Coordinates of C-alpha atoms in Angstrom, one line a residue:
M1 CA 18.7 -30.8 -45.4
R2 CA 22.2 -30.9 -43.7
T3 CA 24.3 -33.7 -45.8
V4 CA 27.3 -31.7 -43.9
E5 CA 28.2 -30.2 -41.0
P6 CA 30.6 -27.5 -40.7
S7 CA 33.9 -27.6 -39.4
W8 CA 34.4 -24.7 -36.4
D9 CA 37.9 -25.5 -35.3
S10 CA 39.8 -24.7 -38.1
P11 CA 42.8 -22.1 -38.7
Q12 CA 40.2 -20.0 -40.4
V13 CA 37.6 -19.6 -38.2
G14 CA 39.9 -18.4 -35.2
R15 CA 41.3 -16.1 -37.4
L16 CA 38.0 -14.3 -38.6
A17 CA 36.4 -14.7 -34.9
S18 CA 39.1 -12.6 -33.7
A19 CA 38.6 -10.2 -36.5
R20 CA 35.0 -9.8 -35.2
D21 CA 34.0 -11.0 -39.2
L22 CA 30.7 -12.5 -38.0
G23 CA 29.3 -12.0 -41.3
A24 CA 32.5 -13.8 -43.1
L25 CA 31.8 -16.8 -40.5
I26 CA 27.9 -17.3 -41.6
R27 CA 28.9 -17.4 -45.2
L28 CA 31.5 -20.0 -44.4
G29 CA 29.2 -22.1 -42.6
R30 CA 26.7 -21.5 -45.6
G31 CA 29.3 -22.2 -47.9
Q32 CA 30.4 -25.5 -46.0
L33 CA 26.6 -26.5 -46.1
G34 CA 26.3 -26.0 -49.9
W35 CA 23.5 -23.6 -49.2
R36 CA 22.7 -20.7 -51.9
Q37 CA 21.5 -17.3 -49.4
A38 CA 18.0 -18.0 -50.4
D39 CA 18.2 -20.9 -48.7
L40 CA 19.6 -19.8 -45.6
G41 CA 16.8 -16.7 -46.3
R42 CA 13.9 -18.8 -46.3
R43 CA 15.5 -21.4 -42.8
I44 CA 15.2 -17.5 -41.0
G45 CA 12.7 -15.6 -42.5
C46 CA 13.9 -13.0 -44.6
S47 CA 15.1 -12.4 -48.5
A48 CA 18.5 -13.8 -50.1
S49 CA 19.3 -9.8 -50.4
T50 CA 18.8 -9.5 -46.6
V51 CA 21.2 -12.4 -45.8
S52 CA 23.4 -10.8 -48.3
R53 CA 23.7 -8.3 -45.9
L54 CA 24.3 -10.2 -43.2
E55 CA 27.1 -11.5 -44.3
Q56 CA 28.9 -8.2 -46.1
R57 CA 28.3 -6.0 -42.4
G58 CA 28.0 -8.6 -40.0
S59 CA 28.4 -7.8 -36.6
R60 CA 26.8 -4.0 -37.7
A61 CA 23.3 -5.9 -38.8
D62 CA 20.4 -6.6 -36.8
L63 CA 21.6 -8.7 -34.0
R64 CA 18.9 -11.1 -33.3
L65 CA 18.8 -11.9 -37.3
L66 CA 22.6 -12.7 -37.3
K67 CA 21.9 -15.2 -34.4
Q68 CA 19.5 -17.0 -36.4
A69 CA 21.6 -16.9 -39.1
A70 CA 24.4 -18.6 -37.3
L71 CA 23.0 -20.8 -34.9
E72 CA 20.9 -22.2 -38.4
V73 CA 24.3 -22.4 -40.1
G74 CA 25.5 -24.5 -36.9
M75 CA 28.1 -21.7 -35.5
P76 CA 29.3 -22.9 -31.6
T77 CA 28.1 -20.4 -29.4
N78 CA 32.2 -19.4 -27.9
V79 CA 32.7 -18.5 -31.7
L80 CA 29.4 -16.5 -32.1
A81 CA 30.4 -14.7 -28.7
E82 CA 33.8 -14.2 -29.7
S83 CA 33.1 -13.1 -33.5
L84 CA 31.0 -10.5 -31.2
G85 CA 33.5 -9.1 -29.3
L86 CA 32.1 -10.4 -26.0
T87 CA 34.4 -13.4 -25.4
E88 CA 37.6 -11.4 -25.0
P89 CA 39.4 -7.5 -24.2
A90 CA 37.5 -5.5 -26.8
T91 CA 40.2 -2.3 -27.7
T92 CA 37.4 0.1 -28.9
R93 CA 36.4 3.0 -26.9
V94 CA 32.7 3.2 -25.6
T95 CA 30.7 5.6 -27.3
A96 CA 26.9 6.6 -27.0
V97 CA 24.8 4.8 -29.1
G98 CA 21.9 7.2 -30.0
P99 CA 20.0 10.0 -28.9
R100 CA 20.7 10.8 -25.0
V101 CA 17.8 12.5 -24.4
E102 CA 18.1 12.9 -20.5
E103 CA 21.5 13.9 -21.0
D104 CA 21.1 17.0 -22.6
P105 CA 24.9 18.9 -22.0
M106 CA 23.1 22.7 -20.4
R107 CA 21.3 20.3 -18.3
R108 CA 23.7 18.3 -16.9
R109 CA 26.0 21.1 -16.3
T110 CA 23.8 22.7 -14.2
L111 CA 22.4 19.7 -12.1
L112 CA 25.9 18.7 -11.7
A113 CA 27.2 22.4 -10.6
A114 CA 23.4 22.3 -8.2
A115 CA 24.0 18.8 -6.7
G116 CA 27.1 17.6 -7.1
L117 CA 27.9 14.3 -9.4
A118 CA 26.5 11.4 -7.6
A119 CA 28.3 8.8 -9.2
P120 CA 32.0 9.5 -8.6
V121 CA 34.3 10.0 -11.5
G122 CA 36.9 7.3 -10.8
L123 CA 34.0 4.8 -10.6
L124 CA 32.5 5.8 -14.0
A125 CA 36.2 5.4 -15.3
G126 CA 36.3 2.0 -13.5
M127 CA 33.4 0.8 -15.3
D128 CA 34.6 2.6 -18.8
T129 CA 38.2 0.7 -18.8
A130 CA 35.9 -2.8 -17.7
L131 CA 33.7 -2.4 -20.6
A132 CA 36.8 -1.3 -23.0
N133 CA 39.2 -3.5 -22.0
M134 CA 37.8 -7.0 -20.1
P135 CA 39.2 -7.5 -16.4
D136 CA 41.3 -9.7 -15.3
P137 CA 39.8 -12.4 -13.0
T138 CA 39.8 -11.7 -9.4
G139 CA 40.6 -14.8 -7.8
S140 CA 38.0 -14.5 -5.5
P141 CA 37.3 -17.5 -3.0
V142 CA 33.3 -16.2 -3.0
P143 CA 31.2 -18.5 -5.3
L144 CA 29.8 -16.0 -8.0
D145 CA 26.1 -16.8 -7.5
Q146 CA 26.7 -15.4 -3.9
R147 CA 28.3 -12.7 -4.8
L148 CA 25.9 -11.4 -7.9
A149 CA 23.8 -11.9 -5.0
A150 CA 25.2 -8.9 -2.9
A151 CA 25.7 -7.0 -5.8
R152 CA 21.8 -6.9 -6.5
A153 CA 21.7 -6.6 -2.3
A154 CA 23.3 -3.1 -3.2
F155 CA 21.5 -2.4 -5.8
D156 CA 17.9 -3.1 -3.6
A157 CA 19.6 -1.3 -0.8
G158 CA 20.5 2.5 -3.0
R159 CA 24.2 1.8 -2.2
N160 CA 24.8 3.2 -6.2
E161 CA 28.6 4.0 -5.9
Q162 CA 29.3 0.4 -3.9
L163 CA 27.6 -1.3 -6.8
L164 CA 29.6 0.5 -9.4
R165 CA 33.4 -0.7 -7.3
T166 CA 32.1 -4.0 -7.4
L167 CA 31.0 -4.6 -10.9
P168 CA 34.1 -4.3 -12.9
G169 CA 35.5 -7.7 -10.8
L170 CA 32.4 -9.3 -11.0
I171 CA 32.1 -8.5 -15.0
G172 CA 35.5 -10.5 -15.2
D173 CA 35.2 -13.5 -13.3
A174 CA 31.9 -13.8 -15.1
H175 CA 33.4 -14.0 -18.7
D176 CA 36.1 -15.9 -17.6
G177 CA 33.5 -18.5 -16.0
A178 CA 31.7 -18.7 -19.4
R179 CA 34.8 -19.0 -21.4
R180 CA 36.3 -21.8 -19.3
T181 CA 32.6 -23.8 -19.0
R182 CA 30.5 -22.6 -22.0
S183 CA 27.6 -23.5 -20.0
D184 CA 24.0 -22.7 -20.7
L185 CA 24.5 -21.5 -16.4
A186 CA 27.8 -19.5 -17.3
Y187 CA 26.0 -17.5 -19.9
A188 CA 22.9 -16.6 -17.8
R189 CA 25.2 -15.5 -14.8
L190 CA 27.2 -13.4 -17.5
S191 CA 23.9 -12.0 -18.9
S192 CA 22.3 -11.3 -14.9
T193 CA 26.1 -9.4 -14.4
Y194 CA 25.6 -7.0 -17.4
S195 CA 21.9 -6.5 -16.9
L196 CA 22.4 -5.3 -13.0
A197 CA 25.4 -3.2 -15.1
S198 CA 22.5 -1.9 -16.9
Q199 CA 20.2 -1.3 -13.9
V200 CA 22.6 0.7 -12.0
L201 CA 23.9 2.6 -15.2
V202 CA 20.3 3.7 -15.9
K203 CA 19.6 4.7 -12.3
V204 CA 22.6 7.3 -12.5
G205 CA 21.2 9.1 -15.9
R206 CA 24.5 7.2 -18.0
Y207 CA 22.6 6.0 -20.5
D208 CA 25.2 5.7 -23.3
R209 CA 27.1 2.7 -21.4
A210 CA 24.1 1.0 -20.4
R211 CA 22.8 0.6 -23.5
L212 CA 26.2 -1.1 -23.7
T213 CA 25.9 -3.5 -21.0
A214 CA 22.2 -4.2 -21.9
D215 CA 23.3 -5.3 -25.2
R216 CA 25.9 -7.4 -23.9
A217 CA 23.3 -8.7 -21.5
T218 CA 21.1 -10.1 -24.6
V219 CA 23.4 -11.9 -25.9
Y220 CA 24.1 -13.5 -23.4
A221 CA 21.0 -14.0 -22.3
E222 CA 19.9 -15.7 -26.2
L223 CA 23.1 -17.6 -25.5
S224 CA 22.2 -19.8 -22.1
N225 CA 18.9 -20.3 -23.7
S226 CA 17.0 -19.3 -20.6
P227 CA 13.6 -17.8 -21.5
L228 CA 13.6 -15.7 -17.8
A229 CA 17.0 -15.0 -18.8
A230 CA 16.1 -13.2 -22.1
A231 CA 13.2 -11.3 -20.5
A232 CA 15.6 -9.6 -18.0
A233 CA 17.9 -8.5 -21.0
A234 CA 15.3 -8.1 -23.1
R235 CA 13.6 -5.4 -20.4
E236 CA 16.9 -3.9 -19.6
L237 CA 17.1 -3.0 -22.9
S238 CA 13.9 -1.7 -23.7
I239 CA 14.4 0.9 -20.7
V240 CA 17.7 1.8 -21.9
L241 CA 16.4 2.7 -25.9
R242 CA 13.0 4.4 -23.9
H243 CA 15.7 6.9 -22.1
Q244 CA 17.2 7.3 -25.8
D245 CA 14.2 8.6 -27.0
Q246 CA 13.2 5.4 -29.1
P247 CA 10.2 3.8 -27.4
A248 CA 8.5 2.4 -30.9
A249 CA 11.9 0.1 -30.5
A250 CA 12.0 -0.4 -26.7
Q251 CA 7.9 -1.6 -27.6
R252 CA 8.5 -3.9 -29.9
L253 CA 11.3 -5.4 -27.8
I254 CA 9.3 -6.0 -24.7
L255 CA 6.5 -7.1 -26.7
D256 CA 8.4 -9.7 -28.1
A257 CA 9.7 -10.6 -25.0
V258 CA 6.0 -10.4 -23.1
A259 CA 5.2 -13.6 -26.0
N260 CA 8.4 -16.0 -25.2
V261 CA 7.3 -15.4 -21.9
E262 CA 3.7 -16.2 -22.3
A263 CA 4.8 -19.1 -24.2
T264 CA 6.6 -20.9 -21.3
G265 CA 2.9 -21.7 -20.4
L266 CA 2.9 -19.6 -17.0
K267 CA 3.2 -22.8 -15.2
N268 CA 4.6 -21.5 -11.7
D269 CA 4.6 -18.1 -10.0
A270 CA 8.4 -17.1 -11.2
Q271 CA 6.9 -17.5 -14.9
A272 CA 4.2 -15.5 -13.9
S273 CA 5.8 -12.9 -12.5
A274 CA 8.0 -12.7 -15.3
Y275 CA 5.2 -12.2 -17.6
A276 CA 3.3 -9.5 -14.9
Q277 CA 6.7 -7.5 -15.1
M278 CA 6.9 -7.6 -18.8
L279 CA 3.7 -6.3 -19.0
C280 CA 4.2 -3.1 -16.5
T281 CA 7.5 -2.5 -18.4
T282 CA 5.4 -2.5 -21.9
S283 CA 3.0 -0.3 -20.5
Y284 CA 4.8 2.2 -19.2
T285 CA 7.0 2.2 -22.6
A286 CA 3.4 3.0 -24.3
A287 CA 2.8 5.5 -22.0
V288 CA 6.0 7.3 -22.4
A289 CA 4.9 6.7 -26.3
G290 CA 1.5 8.6 -25.7
D291 CA -0.5 5.2 -26.7
R292 CA -2.9 5.6 -24.4
P293 CA -5.1 2.8 -24.6
Q294 CA -2.5 -0.2 -25.0
A295 CA -1.0 1.7 -21.8
L296 CA -4.1 1.3 -19.6
S297 CA -4.9 -2.1 -21.0
L298 CA -1.4 -3.4 -21.0
I299 CA -1.4 -2.1 -17.2
R300 CA -5.1 -4.0 -15.9
E301 CA -3.4 -6.9 -17.2
A302 CA -0.7 -6.6 -15.7
S303 CA -2.6 -6.2 -12.4
R304 CA -4.7 -9.3 -13.4
A305 CA -2.0 -11.4 -13.7
A306 CA -0.3 -10.2 -9.8
R307 CA -3.5 -10.8 -8.6
D308 CA -2.8 -14.2 -7.0
L309 CA 1.3 -14.0 -6.1
P310 CA 2.4 -13.5 -3.0
G311 CA 3.0 -10.1 -1.0
E312 CA 6.4 -10.2 -1.1
A313 CA 8.2 -12.1 -3.4
P314 CA 10.6 -15.3 -2.3
R315 CA 13.9 -14.1 -1.9
G316 CA 16.5 -14.9 -5.1
R317 CA 13.2 -14.5 -7.8
L318 CA 14.6 -13.0 -10.6
F319 CA 11.3 -10.4 -10.9
P320 CA 10.2 -9.8 -7.7
V321 CA 6.6 -8.9 -8.9
T322 CA 3.8 -8.2 -6.0
P323 CA 0.1 -6.8 -6.5
A324 CA 1.9 -3.6 -4.9
S325 CA 4.5 -3.3 -7.2
V326 CA 2.0 -3.0 -10.3
D327 CA -0.1 -0.9 -8.4
L328 CA 3.4 1.7 -8.2
Y329 CA 4.0 0.7 -11.8
A330 CA 0.5 2.0 -12.4
V331 CA 0.9 5.5 -10.7
S332 CA 4.0 5.7 -13.8
V333 CA 1.9 5.0 -15.7
H334 CA -0.8 7.4 -15.4
W335 CA 2.1 10.6 -14.7
A336 CA 3.6 9.3 -18.3
L337 CA 0.3 9.7 -19.6
G338 CA -0.1 13.2 -17.9
D339 CA -3.1 12.1 -15.8
A340 CA -1.6 13.4 -12.4
G341 CA -5.1 12.4 -10.7
S342 CA -5.3 8.9 -11.7
A343 CA -1.4 8.4 -10.7
L344 CA -2.1 9.5 -7.4
E345 CA -5.8 8.1 -7.2
A346 CA -3.3 4.5 -8.5
G347 CA -0.7 5.0 -5.4
R348 CA -3.9 6.4 -2.9
G349 CA -3.2 2.5 -1.3
L350 CA 0.5 2.0 -1.4
R351 CA 2.5 2.3 1.9
P352 CA 6.1 1.6 2.4
G353 CA 5.7 -1.3 4.2
Q354 CA 4.5 -3.4 0.9
F355 CA 7.9 -2.8 -0.5
K356 CA 10.8 -5.2 1.0
T357 CA 13.9 -3.5 -0.3
V358 CA 15.0 0.2 0.3
E359 CA 15.2 1.1 -3.4
R360 CA 11.6 0.3 -4.1
R361 CA 10.3 1.9 -1.0
G362 CA 12.5 4.9 -1.9
R363 CA 11.1 4.6 -5.9
M364 CA 7.1 4.7 -4.1
H365 CA 7.8 7.9 -2.5
T366 CA 9.8 9.6 -6.1
D367 CA 7.0 8.2 -8.5
L368 CA 4.3 9.9 -6.3
A369 CA 6.3 13.2 -6.3
R370 CA 6.5 13.3 -9.6
A371 CA 2.7 12.8 -9.5
W372 CA 2.2 15.7 -6.9
W373 CA 4.5 18.2 -9.5
Q374 CA 3.0 18.0 -12.2
W375 CA -0.3 18.3 -10.4
G376 CA 1.3 21.8 -9.6
K377 CA 1.3 20.7 -5.4
P378 CA 5.2 21.4 -4.2
E379 CA 4.4 21.1 -0.4
Q380 CA 3.2 17.4 -0.9
T381 CA 6.1 17.2 -4.0
A382 CA 8.8 18.6 -1.5
A383 CA 6.9 15.9 1.3
E384 CA 7.8 12.5 -0.7
L385 CA 10.9 13.7 -2.3
L386 CA 12.5 14.1 1.9
S387 CA 10.4 10.8 2.4
A388 CA 12.5 9.2 -0.5
A389 CA 16.0 10.7 1.1
R390 CA 15.1 9.2 4.1
V391 CA 14.9 6.3 2.7
S392 CA 17.2 6.3 0.2
P393 CA 19.3 9.5 -0.1
S394 CA 20.5 7.8 -3.8
E395 CA 17.1 8.0 -5.4
L396 CA 17.5 11.7 -4.5
R397 CA 20.6 12.8 -5.7
D398 CA 22.0 9.5 -8.3
R399 CA 18.5 9.9 -10.8
P400 CA 19.1 12.9 -12.8
A401 CA 15.0 13.6 -13.5
I402 CA 14.5 13.4 -9.5
R403 CA 17.4 15.9 -8.9
Q404 CA 15.9 18.7 -11.9
I405 CA 12.2 18.2 -9.7
A406 CA 14.3 19.2 -6.3
A407 CA 16.1 21.7 -8.3
E408 CA 12.8 22.9 -9.9
V409 CA 10.7 23.0 -6.7
Y410 CA 13.6 25.4 -5.0
A411 CA 14.2 27.5 -7.5
R412 CA 9.9 28.3 -7.7
H413 CA 8.9 27.6 -4.0
P414 CA 12.0 28.2 -2.1
R415 CA 9.6 29.5 1.2
T416 CA 7.0 26.6 0.8
T417 CA 7.0 24.1 4.1
G418 CA 10.2 21.2 3.3
V419 CA 11.3 22.7 0.3
R420 CA 14.3 24.3 2.2
E421 CA 15.3 20.9 4.1
L422 CA 14.9 19.3 0.4
A423 CA 17.6 21.9 -0.8
V424 CA 20.2 20.7 1.7
A425 CA 19.3 16.9 1.2
A426 CA 19.8 17.0 -2.2
G427 CA 22.5 19.4 -1.9
L428 CA 21.5 22.5 -3.6
Q429 CA 22.5 24.2 -0.5
T430 CA 24.2 23.9 2.8
A431 CA 22.5 23.3 6.3

């Protein structure tokens, strides 16, 4: 039982937080409480030796366990955030984290030479700068929530360049709001901003940067104490891990998120939507990992969870899941399992009108194109990719894996109906 609360406003705490020495801060808090390492270990479910490693390695150790330890010793959230380097400008360069499975250099050079760089270098450099050196507040008079909604609308409309141009200012303003208020809502907004950044960076195939933004989204979601914000951030991080060829880690993360959402009791549509979305994501992750029984079981459960949801999600819902969107996930799950026939059967009843956003309508066509190509049907593949390009050009030009399919169809079947038009749409040749 605590008898003395640690002091967190001393110059020593400020120095350690500025030095990003989270382990030393945990050790300081534990010492002020009069606890041994074993005492703290019992409270967070680990051994004394693990606590010792946490205190020695600091921010290089397991983030979730570090947060548990920090909160157990009474560390304020603003001190935790600063010690992780997330509340003031960082000076380190943005570097890759983990293997870059879809970033094979030869493949990327081939794609860029064929189709051009979808996201201009200047915009990506702007994101690099924003992630390495925190942008100053923009001073915009438009409320942050309104600007975030507009940024999400840009993503939904496939306007990736516009979104990449907007994000640095949003990141700076969201950080400024969190620094000033230190409120749960401000941390949730900051987490949402980083989650959105992760989404668009994954879309354009920049998984190293997406890993960094997803990590930050996860930290701020936990600081916000919002189960839905935490679920959204966990989903984005699991997607990045999957792209970095870490399906087991992605699966563990998303299953934890599923359990946390289920623990809310699923008392309303917003919680039920989050639950269905988590099941869809973990089903696809299981499929990528080759776990057919779990993948199929989870997508069936997702379908059951979504069956009573409205056909059109309310505006502003964090997880805009509908029964049709679960069916679209089923297409991807069967495709990832190598079963093109089942994928196409799952998508047989899908229609563009079932999807509210341009991004989802384009995604419907590209997911069906992947299944047709897996089945060896170039004409149907080209037709779906052309439909995607007409709905949302960014779905064809910005996604490396989809551009690769277009390039392969053009290389192998140049005389097939629709393929020449596809090559022009993908930028593989001029009109």
